[in-house]
Amino acid sequence: MARAGLTADRVVEAAADLADEVGFENVTLSALARRFGVKDASLYSHVKNLQDLRTRVALLAAGEMIDGIATAVAGRAGKDALVAFAGAYRTYALAHPGRYAATHTPVDPAVGAASDAFRRTAEITYGMLHAYGLSEPDLTDAVRLLRSTFHGFCALEAIGGFHAARDVQTSWERALDGLHTALEQWPRSERKEEDHA
Amino acid sequence: MARAGLTADRVVEAAADLADEVGFENVTLSALARRFGVKDASLYSHVKNLQDLRTRVALLAAGEMIDGIATAVAGRAGKDALVAFAGAYRTYALAHPGRYAATHTPVDPAVGAASDAFRRTAEITYGMLHAYGLSEPDLTDAVRLLRSTFHGFCALEAIGGFHAARDVQTSWERALDGLHTALEQWPRSERKEEDHA
DNA sequence: GGCCCCAACCTAGGACCCCTAGGTAATCGC
DNA sequence: GCGATTACCTAGGGGTCCTAGGTTGGGGCC
């Protein structure tokens, strides 16, 4: 009989698509096998187990996301860069809810550290904040604030957490305004460079 | 044989405890039944199904959380109130990770609207922001910013998303500083009162 | 105290899922 | 064309959710 032509990459890609359709926590090896017209046991040649599949999807998504952010931010600085970064971030999260959810699954710190996507994400984020004249440890504090707000907003929006009549896009822009003024007036501390991530 | 003396409230409470121990997405009717020394089918007399159990845990947690926040905020205003609110929020999220996760599960808007906890949460949050002299639609935008940052920070912290050596508590305080200045300098818009939630 | 009745708890079983062990057959390298 | 690799299979065990229907404990009422 004809084979489905599976490979680890194709399986992970299909899992990511499935996640976007039914939610990351609802992607199942059985459903994935069904989609390929294959028995679920067959997938174990390409993927160690469900946990392995999940981290692979997370790494795929993290890479795609930072790609989009990087091109959006390229050549910009200051508030321009902030708005471009945030826009690309939220656009990806809304367009690919399952993939986005994958990126916020508890991940083994070892694989995270080894991931190129995570390294590039840290690089670009810290780079963007240099325009505000921040240095460690303020830099890390500011990065944590941005990550928190971006993630929190997209997570809440994804689960339908904003009920008010107010337009969500406008609230997003106002939040960015607020973050921008917070960054501009960030109280500088005395300390020197530290590790970042 | 002696009965376990189950009731819907006891089942939900135990599910919340279990969630705090093993994670909200890992609470299972089988494990819950095992904890009571009972067959899983027996739980269906008290709870409609797993989804029903989850929303009940979410409502329980939302109530507990807003209780803690309300007492923390009582009698405070301005930045004092902001810090107290945020502190109680994060304290609850860290002490009860499973319950906290429950509160950010997609919830039926109907049951959400009917929930007293959600109503009180909105009330207290909007009330806190009146000290900053905001009115609609800025109020809703500001509430969304606060919710996003609080939730994002706690969610990231819960999954171990902050790897840098920098003390997390300090980053939290700096984030609150940033939000405070953002609120103080919030650009007022021309529009009038609108619906809030 | 004895009886009734409700509800707490049970058994049985179907559907779906994860995962392992070991087999067959298609395809690639030579 | 042939051997080795590997894509895919069958078989099966264990866990979970949930339904349908039976049994038994215990509180209320006479």
Coordinates of C-alpha atoms (C1' of nucleotides) in Angstrom, one line a residue:
Chain A
M1 CA 0.0 0.0 0.0
A2 CA 1.1 3.6 -0.6
R3 CA 2.8 5.2 2.4
A4 CA 1.9 8.5 3.9
G5 CA 5.5 9.7 3.7
L6 CA 5.7 10.8 7.2
T7 CA 8.7 12.5 8.7
A8 CA 9.3 14.1 12.0
D9 CA 9.0 17.6 10.5
R10 CA 5.8 16.9 8.7
V11 CA 4.3 15.4 11.8
V12 CA 5.2 18.4 13.9
E13 CA 3.9 20.8 11.3
A14 CA 0.6 18.9 11.1
A15 CA 0.4 18.9 14.9
A16 CA 0.9 22.6 14.9
D17 CA -1.9 23.1 12.4
L18 CA -4.1 20.8 14.4
A19 CA -3.3 22.8 17.5
D20 CA -4.4 26.0 15.8
E21 CA -7.7 24.4 14.9
V22 CA -8.7 22.5 18.1
G23 CA -6.4 24.1 20.7
F24 CA -3.0 23.0 21.8
E25 CA -4.2 20.9 24.8
N26 CA -6.5 19.0 22.5
V27 CA -4.0 17.8 20.0
T28 CA -3.9 14.1 20.3
L29 CA -1.7 11.5 18.7
S30 CA -4.8 9.6 17.6
A31 CA -6.3 12.6 15.8
L32 CA -3.0 13.4 14.2
A33 CA -2.6 9.8 13.0
R34 CA -6.2 9.9 11.7
R35 CA -5.4 13.0 9.7
F36 CA -2.5 11.2 8.0
G37 CA -4.6 8.1 7.5
V38 CA -2.3 6.1 9.7
K39 CA -2.4 4.2 12.9
D40 CA -1.4 6.1 16.0
A41 CA 1.3 3.6 16.8
S42 CA 3.0 4.6 13.6
L43 CA 3.8 8.1 14.8
Y44 CA 6.1 6.8 17.5
S45 CA 8.8 6.2 14.8
H46 CA 9.0 10.0 14.3
V47 CA 8.2 11.4 17.7
K48 CA 9.2 10.0 21.1
N49 CA 5.9 10.6 22.8
L50 CA 3.2 13.2 23.2
Q51 CA 5.4 15.3 25.4
D52 CA 8.1 15.3 22.8
L53 CA 5.6 16.3 20.1
R54 CA 4.5 19.2 22.3
T55 CA 8.0 20.6 22.8
R56 CA 8.7 20.3 19.1
V57 CA 5.6 22.3 18.3
A58 CA 6.6 24.8 20.9
L59 CA 10.1 25.2 19.3
L60 CA 8.6 25.5 15.8
A61 CA 6.2 28.1 17.0
A62 CA 8.8 30.1 18.9
G63 CA 11.0 30.1 15.7
E64 CA 8.1 31.3 13.5
M65 CA 7.1 33.9 15.9
I66 CA 10.5 35.5 16.4
D67 CA 11.0 35.5 12.6
G68 CA 7.9 37.6 12.2
I69 CA 8.9 39.9 15.1
A70 CA 12.4 40.3 13.7
T71 CA 11.3 41.4 10.3
A72 CA 8.7 43.8 11.9
V73 CA 11.3 45.4 14.1
A74 CA 14.1 45.6 11.6
G75 CA 15.2 49.2 11.1
R76 CA 13.1 50.6 13.8
A77 CA 13.9 52.0 17.2
G78 CA 12.2 53.5 20.2
K79 CA 8.4 53.5 20.3
D80 CA 8.3 52.5 16.6
A81 CA 10.2 49.4 17.4
L82 CA 8.0 48.7 20.5
V83 CA 4.8 49.0 18.5
A84 CA 6.1 46.9 15.7
F85 CA 7.3 44.2 18.1
A86 CA 4.0 44.1 19.9
G87 CA 2.0 44.1 16.7
A88 CA 3.9 41.2 15.3
Y89 CA 3.6 39.4 18.6
R90 CA -0.1 39.8 18.9
T91 CA -0.8 39.1 15.2
Y92 CA 1.0 35.8 15.5
A93 CA -0.8 34.9 18.7
L94 CA -4.2 35.6 17.2
A95 CA -3.5 34.0 13.9
H96 CA -2.0 30.8 15.5
P97 CA -3.6 30.3 18.9
G98 CA -2.6 26.7 19.2
R99 CA 1.1 27.4 18.2
Y100 CA 1.1 30.4 20.5
A101 CA -0.2 28.3 23.4
A102 CA 2.5 25.8 22.8
T103 CA 5.2 28.4 23.4
H104 CA 3.9 29.0 26.9
T105 CA 3.9 25.4 28.0
P106 CA 6.3 24.5 30.7
V107 CA 9.5 23.6 28.8
D108 CA 12.6 21.8 30.0
P109 CA 15.1 24.6 30.8
A110 CA 17.8 22.6 29.1
V111 CA 16.1 22.4 25.7
G112 CA 15.0 26.0 26.1
A113 CA 18.6 27.1 26.6
A114 CA 19.7 25.1 23.6
S115 CA 17.0 26.6 21.4
D116 CA 18.1 29.1 18.9
A117 CA 14.6 30.7 18.9
F118 CA 14.8 31.6 22.5
R119 CA 18.2 33.0 22.2
R120 CA 17.2 35.2 19.3
T121 CA 14.1 36.3 21.1
A122 CA 16.1 37.5 24.1
E123 CA 18.5 39.2 21.7
I124 CA 15.9 41.2 19.9
T125 CA 13.9 42.1 23.0
Y126 CA 16.9 43.4 24.8
G127 CA 18.2 45.1 21.7
M128 CA 14.9 46.9 21.4
L129 CA 15.1 48.2 24.9
H130 CA 18.6 49.7 24.5
A131 CA 16.9 52.6 22.6
Y132 CA 15.4 53.5 26.0
G133 CA 18.8 53.8 27.5
L134 CA 18.3 51.1 30.0
S135 CA 21.0 48.8 31.4
E136 CA 21.1 45.9 33.8
P137 CA 19.3 45.2 36.0
D138 CA 16.7 47.6 34.8
L139 CA 16.8 45.9 31.4
T140 CA 15.7 42.6 32.7
D141 CA 13.0 44.2 34.8
A142 CA 11.7 46.0 31.7
V143 CA 11.8 42.9 29.6
R144 CA 9.8 41.0 32.1
L145 CA 7.2 43.8 32.2
L146 CA 6.9 43.7 28.4
R147 CA 6.7 39.9 28.2
S148 CA 4.1 39.9 31.0
T149 CA 1.9 42.4 29.4
F150 CA 2.1 41.0 25.9
H151 CA 1.5 37.5 27.0
G152 CA -1.2 38.4 29.5
F153 CA -3.1 40.5 27.0
C154 CA -3.0 37.8 24.2
A155 CA -3.8 35.0 26.7
L156 CA -6.8 36.9 28.0
E157 CA -8.0 37.9 24.5
A158 CA -7.6 34.2 23.4
I159 CA -9.9 32.9 26.1
G160 CA -12.4 35.6 25.6
G161 CA -11.5 37.5 28.7
F162 CA -12.4 40.9 27.4
H163 CA -16.2 41.3 27.6
A164 CA -16.6 45.1 27.5
A165 CA -17.9 46.8 24.5
R166 CA -14.6 48.7 24.1
D167 CA -12.6 47.8 21.0
V168 CA -9.8 45.5 21.9
Q169 CA -7.3 46.9 19.3
T170 CA -7.7 50.3 20.8
S171 CA -7.1 49.0 24.3
W172 CA -3.9 47.3 23.0
E173 CA -2.7 50.5 21.5
R174 CA -3.4 52.4 24.7
A175 CA -1.5 49.7 26.7
L176 CA 1.5 50.2 24.4
D177 CA 1.3 53.9 25.1
G178 CA 1.4 53.2 28.8
L179 CA 4.3 50.8 28.5
H180 CA 6.2 53.4 26.4
T181 CA 5.9 56.1 29.0
A182 CA 6.8 53.6 31.7
L183 CA 10.0 52.7 29.8
E184 CA 10.8 56.4 29.1
Q185 CA 10.6 57.3 32.8
W186 CA 12.1 54.1 34.1
P187 CA 13.9 54.9 37.4
R188 CA 17.6 54.0 36.8
S189 CA 19.2 51.9 39.4
E190 CA 22.9 52.0 40.4
R191 CA 23.9 48.4 39.6
K192 CA 26.0 47.2 36.7
E193 CA 25.7 44.6 33.9
E194 CA 24.3 41.2 34.9
D195 CA 23.4 38.0 33.1
H196 CA 20.3 38.3 31.0
A197 CA 17.6 36.0 29.6
Chain B
M1 CA -19.9 -0.1 54.4
A2 CA -19.3 3.4 55.6
R3 CA -19.9 6.1 53.0
A4 CA -17.5 8.8 52.1
G5 CA -20.1 11.5 52.7
L6 CA -19.5 13.3 49.4
T7 CA -21.2 16.5 48.5
A8 CA -20.8 18.8 45.5
D9 CA -18.9 21.3 47.6
R10 CA -16.6 18.8 49.1
V11 CA -15.8 17.3 45.7
V12 CA -15.1 20.8 44.3
E13 CA -12.9 21.7 47.2
A14 CA -10.9 18.5 46.9
A15 CA -10.6 19.1 43.2
A16 CA -9.1 22.5 43.9
D17 CA -6.6 21.1 46.3
L18 CA -5.7 18.4 43.8
A19 CA -5.2 21.1 41.2
D20 CA -2.8 23.0 43.4
E21 CA -0.8 19.8 43.9
V22 CA -0.7 18.4 40.4
G23 CA -1.8 21.2 38.1
F24 CA -5.2 22.2 37.0
E25 CA -5.1 20.4 33.7
N26 CA -4.0 17.2 35.5
V27 CA -7.0 16.9 37.8
T28 CA -8.9 13.9 36.8
L29 CA -12.1 12.4 38.0
S30 CA -10.4 9.1 38.5
A31 CA -7.7 10.6 40.7
L32 CA -10.3 12.6 42.6
A33 CA -12.4 9.4 43.2
R34 CA -9.3 7.6 44.3
R35 CA -8.6 10.3 46.8
F36 CA -12.1 9.8 48.3
G37 CA -11.8 6.0 48.2
V38 CA -14.7 5.8 45.7
K39 CA -15.3 4.7 42.2
D40 CA -15.1 7.5 39.5
A41 CA -18.7 6.9 38.4
S42 CA -19.8 7.9 41.9
L43 CA -18.7 11.4 41.4
Y44 CA -21.3 12.0 38.7
S45 CA -24.0 12.3 41.3
H46 CA -22.4 15.5 42.5
V47 CA -20.9 16.9 39.4
K48 CA -22.2 16.9 35.9
N49 CA -19.0 16.0 34.2
L50 CA -15.3 17.1 34.0
Q51 CA -16.2 20.4 32.4
D52 CA -18.7 21.2 35.1
L53 CA -16.1 20.4 37.8
R54 CA -13.6 22.7 36.2
T55 CA -15.9 25.7 36.1
R56 CA -16.9 25.1 39.7
V57 CA -13.3 25.1 40.7
A58 CA -12.8 28.3 38.7
L59 CA -15.7 30.0 40.5
L60 CA -14.5 28.8 43.9
A61 CA -11.0 30.2 43.1
A62 CA -12.3 33.5 41.7
G63 CA -14.2 34.0 44.9
E64 CA -11.3 33.2 47.2
M65 CA -9.0 35.4 45.2
I66 CA -11.2 38.5 45.1
D67 CA -11.8 38.0 48.9
G68 CA -8.1 38.3 49.5
I69 CA -7.7 41.2 47.2
A70 CA -10.7 43.1 48.7
T71 CA -9.3 42.9 52.2
A72 CA -5.8 43.9 51.0
V73 CA -7.2 46.9 49.1
A74 CA -9.6 48.0 51.9
G75 CA -8.9 51.6 53.0
R76 CA -6.1 52.2 50.5
A77 CA -6.0 54.4 47.4
G78 CA -3.7 55.4 44.6
K79 CA -0.4 53.5 44.4
D80 CA -1.0 52.0 47.8
A81 CA -4.1 50.3 46.6
L82 CA -2.4 49.3 43.3
V83 CA 0.5 47.6 45.2
A84 CA -1.9 46.0 47.7
F85 CA -4.1 44.7 44.9
A86 CA -1.2 43.3 42.9
G87 CA 0.4 41.8 46.0
A88 CA -2.7 39.9 46.9
Y89 CA -3.2 38.8 43.3
R90 CA 0.3 37.4 43.0
T91 CA 0.3 35.9 46.4
Y92 CA -2.8 33.9 45.6
A93 CA -1.5 32.9 42.2
L94 CA 1.7 31.6 43.7
A95 CA 0.1 29.9 46.7
H96 CA -2.6 28.2 44.7
P97 CA -1.3 27.6 41.2
G98 CA -4.0 25.1 40.3
R99 CA -6.8 27.2 41.5
Y100 CA -5.3 30.2 39.8
A101 CA -5.0 28.4 36.5
A102 CA -8.6 27.4 36.8
T103 CA -9.6 31.1 36.8
H104 CA -8.1 31.5 33.4
T105 CA -9.8 28.6 31.7
P106 CA -12.3 29.6 28.9
V107 CA -15.5 30.0 30.8
D108 CA -19.0 30.2 29.5
P109 CA -19.8 34.0 29.3
A110 CA -23.3 33.2 30.8
V111 CA -22.0 31.6 33.9
G112 CA -19.3 34.3 34.2
A113 CA -21.9 37.1 34.0
A114 CA -24.0 35.3 36.7
S115 CA -21.0 34.9 39.0
D116 CA -20.8 37.2 42.0
A117 CA -17.0 36.8 42.1
F118 CA -16.6 38.3 38.6
R119 CA -18.9 41.1 39.4
R120 CA -17.0 42.0 42.6
T121 CA -13.7 41.7 40.8
A122 CA -14.7 44.2 38.2
E123 CA -16.1 46.5 40.9
I124 CA -13.0 46.6 43.0
T125 CA -10.7 46.9 40.0
Y126 CA -12.6 49.8 38.5
G127 CA -12.9 51.4 41.9
M128 CA -9.2 51.3 42.5
L129 CA -8.6 53.1 39.2
H130 CA -10.9 56.0 40.1
A131 CA -8.2 57.3 42.3
Y132 CA -6.2 58.0 39.1
G133 CA -9.0 60.2 37.8
L134 CA -9.8 58.0 34.8
S135 CA -13.1 57.7 33.3
E136 CA -14.5 55.6 30.4
P137 CA -13.3 54.5 28.0
D138 CA -9.8 55.1 29.5
L139 CA -10.9 53.1 32.5
T140 CA -11.6 50.0 30.6
D141 CA -8.3 50.3 28.7
A142 CA -6.4 50.7 32.0
V143 CA -8.1 47.8 33.6
R144 CA -7.2 45.7 30.6
L145 CA -3.6 46.7 30.9
L146 CA -3.5 45.9 34.6
R147 CA -5.2 42.5 34.2
S148 CA -2.8 41.7 31.3
T149 CA 0.3 42.5 33.2
F150 CA -0.7 40.8 36.4
H151 CA -1.9 37.7 34.7
G152 CA 1.1 37.5 32.3
F153 CA 3.6 38.0 35.0
C154 CA 2.1 35.3 37.2
A155 CA 1.5 32.9 34.3
L156 CA 5.1 33.3 33.2
E157 CA 6.4 32.9 36.7
A158 CA 4.3 29.8 37.2
I159 CA 5.8 28.0 34.2
G160 CA 9.3 29.0 35.1
G161 CA 9.5 31.6 32.4
F162 CA 11.9 33.9 34.2
H163 CA 15.4 32.4 33.9
A164 CA 17.6 35.4 34.6
A165 CA 19.5 35.7 37.9
R166 CA 17.5 38.9 38.7
D167 CA 15.2 38.6 41.7
V168 CA 11.6 38.1 40.6
Q169 CA 10.0 40.0 43.5
T170 CA 12.1 43.0 42.6
S171 CA 11.1 42.8 38.9
W172 CA 7.5 42.7 40.1
E173 CA 7.9 45.8 42.2
R174 CA 9.5 47.6 39.2
A175 CA 6.6 46.5 37.0
L176 CA 4.2 48.1 39.4
D177 CA 6.2 51.3 39.4
G178 CA 6.0 51.3 35.7
L179 CA 2.2 50.7 35.7
H180 CA 1.8 53.4 38.3
T181 CA 3.5 56.0 36.1
A182 CA 1.6 54.8 33.1
L183 CA -1.7 55.3 35.0
E184 CA -0.7 58.7 36.3
Q185 CA 0.1 60.0 32.9
W186 CA -2.7 58.3 31.0
P187 CA -3.7 60.4 28.1
R188 CA -7.4 61.3 28.6
S189 CA -9.7 60.8 25.8
E190 CA -12.8 62.8 25.0
R191 CA -15.4 60.1 25.2
K192 CA -18.1 59.7 27.9
E193 CA -19.1 56.8 30.1
E194 CA -19.6 53.4 28.5
D195 CA -20.4 49.9 29.7
H196 CA -17.7 48.3 31.6
A197 CA -16.6 44.7 32.5
Chain C
dG1 C1' -38.7 1.3 66.7
dG2 C1' -39.9 0.1 62.1
dC3 C1' -40.7 1.6 57.4
dC4 C1' -40.0 4.3 53.2
dC5 C1' -37.6 6.7 50.2
dC6 C1' -33.9 9.3 48.6
dA7 C1' -29.5 9.6 47.5
dA8 C1' -24.9 7.8 47.9
dC9 C1' -22.4 4.4 46.0
dC10 C1' -21.9 0.4 43.2
dT11 C1' -20.9 -2.8 38.7
dA12 C1' -20.7 -3.2 33.8
dG13 C1' -19.3 -1.6 29.8
dG14 C1' -18.3 1.5 25.6
dA15 C1' -15.4 5.0 23.5
dC16 C1' -11.1 7.3 23.3
dC17 C1' -6.4 8.0 24.4
dC18 C1' -1.2 6.8 25.3
dC19 C1' 2.4 3.7 24.7
dT20 C1' 5.1 -0.9 24.0
dA21 C1' 6.6 -5.0 21.6
dG22 C1' 7.3 -7.2 17.7
dG23 C1' 6.1 -8.2 12.7
dT24 C1' 5.7 -7.1 7.4
dA25 C1' 6.7 -4.6 3.4
dA26 C1' 8.2 -0.5 0.7
dT27 C1' 12.1 2.0 -0.6
dC28 C1' 17.0 3.6 -0.7
dG29 C1' 22.0 2.7 -1.4
dC30 C1' 24.9 -0.2 -3.7
Chain D
dG1 C1' 18.7 -6.9 -8.2
dC2 C1' 19.7 -7.3 -3.3
dG3 C1' 20.3 -6.3 1.4
dA4 C1' 19.4 -3.0 5.0
dT5 C1' 16.8 0.5 6.6
dT6 C1' 12.5 2.2 8.0
dA7 C1' 7.8 3.4 7.4
dC8 C1' 3.9 1.3 8.8
dC9 C1' 1.3 -2.5 10.7
dT10 C1' -1.3 -5.7 14.4
dA11 C1' -2.0 -6.9 19.1
dG12 C1' -2.7 -5.6 23.5
dG13 C1' -2.4 -3.3 28.3
dG14 C1' -3.6 0.5 31.1
dG15 C1' -5.7 5.0 31.9
dT16 C1' -9.6 8.3 31.4
dC17 C1' -14.5 10.0 30.7
dC18 C1' -19.1 8.9 30.8
dT19 C1' -23.8 6.3 30.7
dA20 C1' -27.2 3.0 32.3
dG21 C1' -29.0 0.6 35.7
dG22 C1' -28.7 -1.9 40.3
dT23 C1' -28.0 -2.0 45.5
dT24 C1' -27.7 -0.3 50.1
dG25 C1' -27.1 3.1 53.7
dG26 C1' -29.5 6.5 56.7
dG27 C1' -32.8 10.3 57.8
dG28 C1' -37.7 11.4 58.3
dC29 C1' -42.1 10.1 59.6
dC30 C1' -45.6 7.5 61.9

